[in-house]
Coordinates of C-alpha atoms and ligand atoms in Angstrom, one line a residue:
M1 CA -40.0 43.9 -63.7
P2 CA -39.4 47.5 -64.8
K3 CA -40.4 50.2 -62.3
V4 CA -42.5 53.3 -63.0
L5 CA -42.6 56.4 -60.8
V6 CA -45.9 58.4 -60.9
S7 CA -45.3 61.7 -59.2
D8 CA -48.4 63.8 -60.1
P9 CA -52.2 62.8 -59.7
I10 CA -53.1 60.4 -62.7
E11 CA -56.5 58.8 -63.4
Q12 CA -56.4 55.1 -62.0
V13 CA -57.1 53.8 -65.5
G14 CA -53.6 54.9 -66.6
L15 CA -52.0 53.3 -63.4
D16 CA -53.9 50.0 -64.1
L17 CA -52.6 49.9 -67.8
L18 CA -48.9 50.6 -66.5
A19 CA -49.3 47.9 -63.7
Q20 CA -49.9 45.1 -66.5
V21 CA -46.1 45.5 -67.3
A22 CA -44.4 47.3 -64.3
Q23 CA -44.2 47.9 -60.8
V24 CA -45.9 51.3 -60.3
D25 CA -45.1 53.6 -57.3
V26 CA -47.3 56.7 -56.9
K27 CA -45.3 59.4 -54.8
I28 CA -47.0 62.9 -55.0
G29 CA -45.5 66.3 -54.0
L30 CA -41.9 65.1 -54.1
S31 CA -39.4 68.0 -53.7
E32 CA -36.6 68.2 -56.3
E33 CA -33.9 66.8 -53.9
E34 CA -36.3 63.9 -53.0
L35 CA -36.9 63.1 -56.8
I36 CA -33.2 63.2 -57.6
K37 CA -32.6 60.8 -54.8
I38 CA -35.1 58.1 -56.0
I39 CA -35.0 58.6 -59.7
P40 CA -32.0 56.4 -60.3
E41 CA -34.1 53.3 -59.4
Y42 CA -36.8 54.0 -62.2
D43 CA -37.2 53.1 -65.9
A44 CA -40.1 55.4 -66.4
L45 CA -41.5 58.6 -64.9
M46 CA -45.2 59.9 -65.5
I47 CA -46.2 63.4 -64.5
R48 CA -48.6 66.1 -65.1
S49 CA -47.6 69.9 -64.7
G50 CA -46.8 69.7 -61.1
T51 CA -43.2 67.9 -61.2
K52 CA -40.5 69.9 -62.5
V53 CA -38.1 67.5 -64.4
T54 CA -35.0 69.6 -64.3
K55 CA -31.6 68.8 -65.9
D56 CA -30.3 67.7 -62.4
V57 CA -33.2 65.3 -62.1
I58 CA -32.4 64.0 -65.5
E59 CA -28.6 63.6 -64.9
A60 CA -29.5 61.6 -61.9
A61 CA -31.9 59.2 -63.9
N62 CA -29.5 56.6 -65.0
Q63 CA -32.1 53.9 -65.8
L64 CA -34.7 56.1 -67.0
K65 CA -36.0 55.4 -70.7
I66 CA -39.1 57.6 -70.9
I67 CA -40.9 60.5 -69.2
G68 CA -44.6 60.6 -69.9
R69 CA -46.5 64.0 -69.6
A70 CA -50.1 63.4 -69.2
G71 CA -51.1 66.5 -71.0
V72 CA -49.7 68.8 -73.9
G73 CA -47.2 71.2 -72.4
V74 CA -43.7 69.9 -71.7
D75 CA -42.3 73.2 -70.2
N76 CA -41.9 71.5 -67.0
V77 CA -39.4 69.0 -68.5
D78 CA -35.8 69.9 -69.7
V79 CA -36.3 68.1 -73.2
P80 CA -32.9 68.9 -74.6
A81 CA -31.3 67.4 -71.5
A82 CA -33.6 64.3 -71.8
T83 CA -32.8 64.1 -75.6
R84 CA -28.9 64.2 -74.7
K85 CA -29.5 61.5 -72.4
G86 CA -31.6 59.3 -75.0
I87 CA -34.6 59.6 -72.7
I88 CA -37.9 59.7 -74.7
V89 CA -40.4 62.3 -73.8
V90 CA -44.0 61.7 -74.8
N91 CA -47.0 63.7 -74.2
S92 CA -50.7 63.7 -75.2
P93 CA -51.2 66.5 -77.9
E94 CA -54.9 66.1 -78.2
G95 CA -56.3 64.3 -75.1
N96 CA -57.5 67.7 -73.4
T97 CA -58.2 69.8 -76.4
I98 CA -62.0 69.9 -75.9
A99 CA -61.5 70.4 -72.2
A100 CA -59.5 73.4 -72.5
A101 CA -61.7 75.0 -75.2
E102 CA -64.9 74.4 -73.1
H103 CA -63.3 76.1 -70.2
T104 CA -62.4 78.8 -72.3
L105 CA -66.1 79.3 -73.3
A106 CA -67.1 78.8 -69.8
M107 CA -64.7 81.8 -68.8
M108 CA -65.9 83.8 -71.7
L109 CA -69.7 83.5 -70.6
S110 CA -68.9 83.9 -67.1
L111 CA -67.2 87.1 -67.6
A112 CA -70.0 88.3 -69.8
R113 CA -72.6 87.5 -67.1
H114 CA -70.8 87.9 -63.9
I115 CA -71.8 84.3 -62.9
P116 CA -69.0 83.6 -60.3
D117 CA -69.7 86.9 -58.2
A118 CA -73.5 86.6 -58.7
N119 CA -73.3 83.1 -57.3
A120 CA -71.2 84.1 -54.5
A121 CA -73.4 87.0 -53.6
V122 CA -76.6 84.8 -53.6
K123 CA -74.8 82.3 -51.3
A124 CA -73.9 85.1 -49.0
G125 CA -77.5 86.0 -48.7
Q126 CA -78.0 88.8 -51.0
W127 CA -80.3 89.3 -54.0
D128 CA -78.6 92.1 -56.0
R129 CA -80.0 91.8 -59.7
K130 CA -78.9 95.3 -61.0
R131 CA -75.1 94.9 -60.1
F132 CA -74.8 91.8 -62.2
T133 CA -76.4 93.3 -65.6
G134 CA -74.1 91.5 -68.0
V135 CA -73.4 91.8 -71.8
E136 CA -74.4 89.4 -74.5
I137 CA -71.9 87.6 -76.7
Y138 CA -74.4 87.2 -79.7
K139 CA -73.0 89.3 -82.6
K140 CA -69.8 90.4 -80.8
T141 CA -66.6 90.0 -82.3
L142 CA -64.3 87.2 -80.7
G143 CA -60.4 87.7 -81.6
I144 CA -58.7 84.4 -81.3
I145 CA -54.9 84.6 -80.9
G146 CA -53.4 81.2 -82.0
L147 CA -55.8 79.2 -84.1
G148 CA -54.5 75.6 -83.4
K149 CA -56.4 72.7 -81.8
I150 CA -57.9 74.5 -78.8
G151 CA -58.5 78.0 -80.7
S152 CA -60.3 76.1 -83.7
H153 CA -62.7 74.4 -81.3
V154 CA -63.3 77.7 -79.5
A155 CA -64.0 79.2 -82.9
T156 CA -66.4 76.5 -84.0
V157 CA -68.6 76.9 -80.9
A158 CA -68.5 80.6 -80.8
R159 CA -69.3 80.8 -84.4
A160 CA -72.6 78.5 -83.6
M161 CA -73.4 81.1 -80.9
G162 CA -73.3 83.9 -83.3
M163 CA -70.1 85.6 -82.8
K164 CA -68.1 87.1 -85.5
L165 CA -64.5 85.8 -85.5
L166 CA -61.2 87.4 -86.1
A167 CA -58.0 85.4 -85.8
Y168 CA -54.3 86.1 -85.6
D169 CA -51.9 83.1 -86.2
P170 CA -48.8 83.9 -88.4
Y171 CA -48.3 80.2 -89.2
L172 CA -51.7 79.3 -90.4
S173 CA -52.9 79.6 -94.1
T174 CA -55.8 82.1 -94.9
E175 CA -57.6 79.0 -96.3
R176 CA -57.7 77.1 -92.9
A177 CA -58.8 80.2 -91.1
E178 CA -61.5 80.8 -93.6
Q179 CA -62.8 77.2 -93.3
L180 CA -63.2 77.9 -89.4
G181 CA -65.2 81.0 -90.3
C182 CA -62.3 83.3 -89.1
R183 CA -61.1 86.4 -90.7
L184 CA -57.2 86.2 -90.5
V185 CA -56.0 89.7 -89.6
E186 CA -52.8 91.4 -88.1
L187 CA -52.6 91.6 -84.3
D188 CA -53.4 95.4 -84.2
V189 CA -56.6 95.0 -86.0
L190 CA -57.6 92.1 -83.9
F191 CA -56.9 94.3 -80.7
A192 CA -58.9 97.4 -82.2
E193 CA -62.0 95.3 -83.3
S194 CA -62.5 92.6 -80.7
D195 CA -65.1 92.6 -77.8
F196 CA -63.6 89.4 -76.5
I197 CA -60.0 88.2 -76.9
T198 CA -58.9 84.7 -76.2
L199 CA -55.2 83.4 -76.1
H200 CA -54.4 79.9 -77.6
L201 CA -50.8 80.2 -78.6
P202 CA -47.7 78.6 -77.0
K203 CA -45.5 80.8 -74.5
T204 CA -42.2 81.3 -76.3
P205 CA -39.8 84.2 -75.9
E206 CA -41.6 85.7 -78.8
T207 CA -45.0 85.4 -77.1
Q208 CA -43.8 86.6 -73.5
H209 CA -45.9 89.6 -72.4
L210 CA -47.5 89.8 -76.0
I211 CA -50.4 91.4 -73.9
N212 CA -48.9 94.3 -72.1
A213 CA -49.5 98.1 -71.5
K214 CA -48.8 99.0 -74.9
T215 CA -51.2 96.3 -76.7
I216 CA -53.8 96.9 -74.0
A217 CA -54.0 100.4 -75.0
K218 CA -55.0 99.2 -78.5
M219 CA -57.9 97.4 -77.4
K220 CA -61.5 98.7 -76.7
P221 CA -62.0 99.8 -73.1
T222 CA -65.1 97.3 -73.3
A223 CA -62.9 94.4 -74.2
R224 CA -62.7 91.4 -72.0
I225 CA -59.6 88.9 -72.4
I226 CA -59.4 85.2 -71.6
N227 CA -56.1 83.3 -71.0
C228 CA -56.4 79.5 -70.9
A229 CA -53.1 79.1 -72.6
R230 CA -50.0 79.8 -70.6
G231 CA -49.2 82.4 -68.0
G232 CA -46.6 84.9 -69.0
I233 CA -48.3 85.7 -72.1
I234 CA -50.0 88.5 -70.4
D235 CA -48.1 90.8 -68.4
E236 CA -50.0 90.8 -65.0
V237 CA -48.8 94.1 -63.6
A238 CA -50.2 95.8 -66.8
L239 CA -53.4 93.8 -66.7
V240 CA -54.0 94.6 -63.1
E241 CA -53.4 98.3 -63.9
A242 CA -55.7 98.4 -66.9
L243 CA -58.4 96.6 -65.1
K244 CA -58.1 98.9 -62.1
S245 CA -58.3 101.9 -64.1
G246 CA -61.2 100.7 -66.3
R247 CA -59.0 100.7 -69.4
L248 CA -60.1 97.1 -69.9
A249 CA -63.5 95.7 -68.9
G250 CA -62.4 92.1 -67.8
A251 CA -60.1 89.1 -67.6
A252 CA -60.5 85.5 -67.1
L253 CA -57.3 83.6 -66.2
D254 CA -56.7 79.9 -65.9
V255 CA -52.9 80.3 -66.1
F256 CA -50.5 82.6 -64.3
E257 CA -46.8 83.8 -64.4
N258 CA -46.1 81.9 -61.5
E259 CA -48.2 78.9 -60.5
P260 CA -49.5 78.3 -57.8
L261 CA -50.6 82.2 -57.9
E262 CA -48.8 84.0 -54.9
A263 CA -50.9 84.4 -51.8
D264 CA -50.4 88.2 -52.2
S265 CA -50.8 88.6 -55.9
P266 CA -52.5 91.8 -57.0
L267 CA -54.9 89.9 -59.0
R268 CA -56.4 88.3 -56.1
S269 CA -57.6 91.7 -55.0
L270 CA -59.7 92.5 -58.1
G271 CA -63.4 92.7 -58.2
M272 CA -65.8 90.9 -60.5
E273 CA -63.9 92.3 -63.6
A274 CA -61.6 89.5 -63.0
I275 CA -62.2 85.7 -62.8
L276 CA -59.3 83.3 -61.7
T277 CA -59.2 79.6 -62.0
P278 CA -56.4 77.5 -60.7
H279 CA -55.2 76.0 -64.1
L280 CA -58.2 73.9 -64.5
G281 CA -58.4 73.9 -68.3
A282 CA -57.7 70.2 -68.7
S283 CA -59.5 69.1 -65.4
T284 CA -62.3 67.3 -66.8
E285 CA -62.9 63.6 -66.2
E286 CA -62.7 62.8 -69.9
A287 CA -59.6 64.8 -70.5
Q288 CA -57.9 63.2 -67.6
V289 CA -58.9 59.7 -68.6
N290 CA -57.8 60.6 -72.2
V291 CA -54.2 61.9 -71.3
A292 CA -53.8 59.0 -68.7
I293 CA -54.4 56.3 -71.1
D294 CA -52.6 58.0 -74.0
V295 CA -49.6 58.4 -72.0
A296 CA -49.7 55.2 -70.0
E297 CA -50.0 53.3 -73.2
Q298 CA -47.0 54.9 -74.7
I299 CA -44.8 54.2 -71.4
R300 CA -46.0 50.5 -71.6
D301 CA -44.9 50.4 -75.3
V302 CA -41.6 51.8 -74.7
L303 CA -41.0 49.5 -71.7
L304 CA -41.8 46.5 -74.2
G305 CA -39.3 47.9 -76.6
L306 CA -42.0 49.4 -79.0
P307 CA -41.9 52.9 -80.5
A308 CA -43.8 55.5 -78.8
R309 CA -46.6 57.4 -80.9
S310 CA -46.3 60.9 -79.5
A311 CA -42.8 61.2 -78.7
V312 CA -41.6 64.9 -78.5
N313 CA -38.1 64.4 -79.2
I314 CA -37.2 60.9 -80.6
P315 CA -39.1 59.4 -83.6
G316 CA -41.1 56.2 -83.2
L317 CA -39.5 54.1 -85.7
R318 CA -38.3 50.5 -85.5
P319 CA -34.6 50.5 -84.2
D320 CA -32.9 49.2 -87.5
V321 CA -34.7 51.8 -89.7
L322 CA -33.9 54.5 -86.9
E323 CA -30.4 53.9 -86.8
K324 CA -29.8 54.2 -90.5
L325 CA -31.9 57.4 -91.1
A326 CA -31.6 59.1 -87.9
P327 CA -28.7 61.5 -89.0
Y328 CA -30.8 62.4 -92.2
M329 CA -33.9 63.0 -90.0
Q330 CA -31.9 65.3 -87.8
L331 CA -30.6 67.0 -91.1
A332 CA -34.3 67.1 -92.5
E333 CA -35.4 68.7 -89.1
T334 CA -32.8 71.2 -88.9
L335 CA -33.2 72.4 -92.4
G336 CA -37.0 72.4 -92.0
N337 CA -36.8 74.7 -89.0
L338 CA -34.2 77.0 -90.8
V339 CA -36.5 77.3 -93.9
G340 CA -39.5 77.9 -91.9
Q341 CA -37.8 80.8 -90.0
L342 CA -36.4 82.3 -93.4
A343 CA -39.9 82.0 -95.0
G344 CA -41.7 83.9 -92.3
G345 CA -44.3 81.4 -91.1
R346 CA -47.1 81.4 -93.5
V347 CA -45.7 78.6 -95.6
E348 CA -48.1 77.1 -98.4
S349 CA -45.9 74.5 -99.9
L350 CA -42.9 72.5 -99.2
E351 CA -40.6 70.7 -101.7
V352 CA -38.4 68.2 -100.5
R353 CA -35.6 67.3 -102.9
L354 CA -33.8 64.2 -102.0
Q355 CA -30.5 63.6 -103.6
G356 CA -27.8 60.9 -103.9
E357 CA -28.2 58.0 -101.6
L358 CA -31.2 59.8 -99.8
A359 CA -33.0 59.4 -103.0
T360 CA -32.8 55.7 -102.9
N361 CA -33.8 55.2 -99.1
E362 CA -37.3 55.3 -97.4
S363 CA -38.3 59.0 -97.8
Q364 CA -41.4 59.2 -95.4
P365 CA -39.5 59.7 -92.3
I366 CA -37.3 62.4 -93.9
V367 CA -40.3 64.2 -95.2
I368 CA -41.8 64.0 -91.7
A369 CA -38.9 65.3 -90.0
A370 CA -38.7 68.3 -92.4
L371 CA -42.2 69.2 -91.6
K372 CA -41.6 68.7 -87.9
G373 CA -38.8 71.2 -88.2
L374 CA -40.7 73.5 -90.4
L375 CA -43.7 73.6 -87.9
S376 CA -41.7 73.6 -84.6
P377 CA -41.3 77.4 -84.4
A378 CA -45.1 77.7 -84.5
L379 CA -46.2 74.6 -82.6
R380 CA -43.1 73.8 -80.4
E381 CA -43.6 70.6 -78.3
R382 CA -47.0 70.0 -79.8
V383 CA -45.7 68.9 -83.1
N384 CA -44.0 65.5 -83.2
Y385 CA -42.9 62.8 -85.9
V386 CA -46.4 61.4 -85.7
N387 CA -48.6 64.4 -86.1
A388 CA -46.5 66.5 -88.3
G389 CA -47.8 65.3 -91.5
L390 CA -51.4 65.8 -90.2
E391 CA -50.7 69.2 -88.8
A392 CA -49.2 70.4 -92.1
K393 CA -52.2 69.1 -93.9
E394 CA -54.7 70.9 -91.7
R395 CA -52.5 74.2 -92.1
G396 CA -53.0 73.8 -95.9
I397 CA -49.3 73.1 -96.5
R398 CA -48.7 71.2 -99.8
V399 CA -45.8 68.8 -99.7
V400 CA -44.1 68.0 -103.0
E401 CA -41.4 65.2 -102.9
T402 CA -38.6 65.0 -105.7
R403 CA -35.8 62.6 -106.1
D404 CA -32.5 62.7 -107.9
E405 CA -30.2 59.7 -107.5
S406 CA -27.2 61.1 -109.0
Q407 CA -24.4 62.2 -106.5
R408 CA -22.6 65.4 -106.5
D409 CA -20.4 66.6 -103.7
Y410 CA -22.0 64.5 -100.9
A411 CA -23.2 60.8 -100.6
G412 CA -26.7 62.1 -99.9
S413 CA -28.0 65.8 -99.5
L414 CA -31.4 67.3 -99.0
T415 CA -32.9 70.5 -100.3
L416 CA -36.0 72.1 -98.8
I417 CA -38.0 74.7 -100.9
A418 CA -40.6 76.5 -99.0
K419 CA -43.1 79.0 -100.5
S420 CA -45.2 81.6 -98.7
P421 CA -47.5 84.1 -100.3
S422 CA -44.6 86.8 -100.3
M423 CA -41.5 84.6 -100.8
T424 CA -39.7 81.5 -101.8
R425 CA -36.8 80.3 -99.8
S426 CA -34.5 77.3 -100.2
V427 CA -32.0 75.7 -98.1
S428 CA -29.8 72.5 -98.7
G429 CA -27.7 70.5 -96.4
A430 CA -25.6 67.2 -96.2
L431 CA -23.9 64.9 -93.8
L432 CA -20.1 64.9 -93.4
S433 CA -18.0 62.2 -91.9
H434 CA -19.2 61.2 -88.6
N435 CA -22.7 62.3 -89.4
E436 CA -22.0 65.9 -88.8
L437 CA -24.6 68.2 -90.2
R438 CA -23.8 70.9 -92.7
I439 CA -25.9 73.6 -94.4
T440 CA -24.6 73.7 -97.8
S441 CA -26.6 76.5 -99.4
I442 CA -29.2 79.2 -98.7
D443 CA -31.3 80.4 -101.7
D444 CA -28.7 78.8 -103.9
F445 CA -26.0 80.6 -102.5
P446 CA -23.2 78.0 -101.6
I447 CA -22.0 77.9 -98.1
S448 CA -20.7 75.3 -95.7
V449 CA -21.9 76.0 -92.2
A450 CA -22.5 73.7 -89.2
P451 CA -26.0 74.7 -87.7
T452 CA -25.7 76.2 -84.1
R453 CA -28.1 77.5 -81.6
Y454 CA -28.0 81.2 -82.3
M455 CA -27.2 82.3 -85.9
L456 CA -27.7 85.6 -87.8
L457 CA -28.3 85.5 -91.6
T458 CA -28.0 88.6 -93.8
L459 CA -28.8 88.9 -97.5
H460 CA -26.9 91.7 -98.8
R461 CA -24.7 93.2 -101.8
D462 CA -21.1 92.0 -101.8
M463 CA -19.0 95.2 -101.3
P464 CA -16.2 96.2 -99.4
G465 CA -16.4 97.0 -95.5
I466 CA -19.9 95.4 -95.0
I467 CA -18.6 92.4 -92.9
G468 CA -16.6 94.6 -90.9
K469 CA -19.6 96.8 -90.2
I470 CA -21.7 93.9 -89.0
G471 CA -18.8 92.5 -86.8
T472 CA -18.4 95.9 -85.2
Q473 CA -22.0 96.1 -84.4
L474 CA -22.1 92.6 -82.8
G475 CA -19.0 93.6 -80.7
S476 CA -20.6 96.7 -79.5
F477 CA -23.5 94.8 -78.1
N478 CA -21.1 92.2 -76.6
V479 CA -22.1 89.3 -78.9
N480 CA -19.3 86.9 -79.5
I481 CA -18.9 85.4 -83.0
A482 CA -18.2 81.8 -83.3
S483 CA -17.8 81.6 -87.0
M484 CA -18.7 83.6 -90.1
Q485 CA -19.2 82.7 -93.8
V486 CA -20.1 84.5 -96.9
G487 CA -21.7 82.8 -100.1
R488 CA -21.9 84.5 -103.4
K489 CA -22.5 83.6 -106.9
M490 CA -20.6 86.5 -108.5
V491 CA -18.1 89.2 -107.3
R492 CA -19.9 92.3 -105.9
G493 CA -23.4 90.7 -106.6
N494 CA -25.9 89.6 -104.1
A495 CA -24.6 87.5 -101.2
V496 CA -25.5 85.7 -98.1
M497 CA -23.7 85.8 -94.7
V498 CA -24.2 83.4 -92.0
I499 CA -22.8 84.2 -88.5
S500 CA -22.9 81.8 -85.8
L501 CA -23.0 83.4 -82.4
D502 CA -22.2 82.2 -78.9
D503 CA -25.1 84.3 -77.4
P504 CA -28.5 85.2 -78.5
L505 CA -28.9 88.5 -80.5
P506 CA -29.9 91.4 -77.9
E507 CA -33.1 93.1 -78.6
G508 CA -32.6 96.0 -80.9
L509 CA -29.5 94.9 -82.6
L510 CA -31.4 93.4 -85.6
E511 CA -33.0 96.8 -86.5
E512 CA -29.4 98.3 -86.3
I513 CA -28.0 95.8 -88.8
L514 CA -30.9 96.4 -91.0
K515 CA -29.8 100.0 -91.3
V516 CA -26.2 99.1 -92.6
P517 CA -26.0 100.2 -96.3
G518 CA -26.0 97.2 -98.7
I519 CA -28.1 94.9 -96.2
R520 CA -31.3 93.8 -98.0
D521 CA -32.6 91.6 -95.3
A522 CA -31.3 90.1 -92.0
Y523 CA -32.8 87.3 -90.0
I524 CA -32.3 85.9 -86.5
V525 CA -32.3 82.1 -86.7
N526 CA -32.5 79.9 -83.5
L527 CA -31.9 76.3 -84.2
Ligands
LIG1 N1 -55.2 75.8 -69.5 C1 -55.0 74.3 -69.7 O1 -55.1 73.7 -68.8 C2 -54.6 74.1 -71.0 C3 -54.7 72.7 -71.4 C4 -54.3 72.4 -72.8 C5 -53.5 73.3 -73.5 N2 -53.1 74.5 -72.8 C6 -52.4 75.5 -73.7 O2 -53.2 75.9 -74.7 C7 -52.4 76.6 -75.8 C8 -52.8 76.1 -77.2 O3 -52.9 74.6 -77.3 P1 -53.2 73.9 -78.6 O4 -53.3 72.5 -78.2 O5 -54.3 74.6 -79.2 O6 -51.9 74.0 -79.3 P2 -51.7 74.0 -80.9 O7 -50.2 73.8 -81.2 O8 -52.8 73.1 -81.6 O9 -52.2 75.6 -81.4 C9 -51.3 76.7 -80.9 C10 -51.4 77.8 -82.2 O10 -50.7 78.9 -81.9 C11 -50.0 79.4 -83.1 N3 -48.9 80.3 -82.7 C12 -47.7 80.1 -82.4 N4 -46.9 81.1 -82.3 C13 -47.8 82.2 -82.5 C14 -47.8 83.6 -82.3 N5 -46.6 84.2 -81.9 N6 -49.0 84.3 -82.4 C15 -50.0 83.8 -82.7 N7 -50.3 82.5 -82.9 C16 -49.2 81.6 -82.8 C17 -49.6 78.1 -83.8 O11 -49.6 78.4 -85.2 C18 -50.7 77.1 -83.6 O12 -51.8 77.4 -84.6 C19 -50.9 76.1 -75.4 O13 -50.3 77.2 -74.9 C20 -51.2 75.0 -74.3 O14 -50.0 74.7 -73.6 C21 -53.6 75.0 -71.7
LIG2 O1 -51.9 68.7 -66.3 C1 -52.6 69.7 -66.3 O2 -53.6 69.8 -65.6 C2 -52.3 70.9 -67.2 C3 -52.6 70.7 -68.5 C4 -52.2 71.6 -69.7 O3 -51.7 72.8 -69.2 C5 -51.5 71.0 -70.6 O4 -50.6 71.6 -71.1 O5 -51.9 69.9 -71.1

């Protein structure tokens, strides 16, 4: 019988499901060393947010087939390390959506009416009504940052309670926001006009400290902020300072830069302007049952040799189909990610052009992989091979598939054309021998570049000296160039330059590159 290790508290219903097909060992509170020691015995690992599945844990996991995260965020799992080892990582992208949205609404009302402090005062024997005079939320403006699953439910309920809704989400269509009764605005407008601001976006390098001293200065002093998304999106030092100085009226936090919150965190010394809960967003009986069943079923299926339905890293296809299509799916996902980053987010349509042998194959997995790649800068681990089509539809992205069976330079090739309100971007790619991925054109400029983790792309005028200038700038910031290529259609016309880098581009360098005469546009691409 296979063995499953459950290392965080999981609802019994999930454990019962697993016990039908496996020996289930529940061991809560293991240290990393303890986990590394016992993980080689196990075929599956089921966790919540408590267990950190590090690279070292994965390296030791020689039998492991699947890691199941009973929740959404897989930020406590080294997913690339798991993928490299062929370990499937699954999550439950929707099981706790309602729980997290309702916790947010409870936090907003608690902030408006000082419920936690009023309750504590009454229990301490006091009867002070004046101190706890609150504000109404009716007719107030709620600014929602991140209008995905949780943000959308918050919007629906808040609208029914009479709030005016603003939203900022660079990856969402205006149409979808309007359906939810939200006016899609730029961040500065949301900061300036909102009475309440609620965060429902992933934590990424781009969203780290999105709320900081500078952005807080753009908010009304009467504004209140709620974070039930991820710690680190708010700079806690700046927040404490703003609350203490009266620059901001209140904050309700469910998530923190370090969890558990340090015993001496200055947040703990704040008065009734701050409400703190210990990452309870998903802690309802219903959500815990949902996520336990969702993830236990997937672990059971994988142990029985069936595909998983919400795999974050490996698609749930029959092994024979997967073997044939996997390299093209990887190509489609990489090109989707690239074109999404170049098109700047608000993509309204994606054309998937299948050429050569690709045009004669089953196309659905390729289209889905392209959409997964396109949406991954916005949705990170929440988009998978199962929900990518639906997510794209809900975001108002129209997908058009075209086929051309004639072969040109490669056995099979793929072109993705993404249209946003302000631009159209196209990328093509193919597989070389040994299924090596190649980007073969960008905006119809021919190139032949292997996709790498860090890339810099420029659109520029083909003129003497320009390549040298960019190289010098990268050198002066100590960034090492791995390879460089220029694609052009005519001498001294427009051109594209693709530079693969060994290191991420440091802050400020892109602005410098954009100042170089002849550079029309430049992009940092992380694949
Ligand atoms: N407190 C909890 O217990 C709890 C429970 C569940 C989820 N969460 C967290 O809540 C957050 C939202 O979850 P969800 O299920 O709604 O995710 P989702 O993927 O459905 O929605 C996230 C939205 O954020 C948008 N987004 C991405 N980058 C952005 C940016 N830079 N600026 C503005 N918007 C951006 C995306 O386009 C997307 O619409 C996640 O961080 C998740 O980890 C917390
Ligand atoms: O397991 C939990 O309670 C955390 C849940 C939440 O943060 C998630 O990402 O799903």
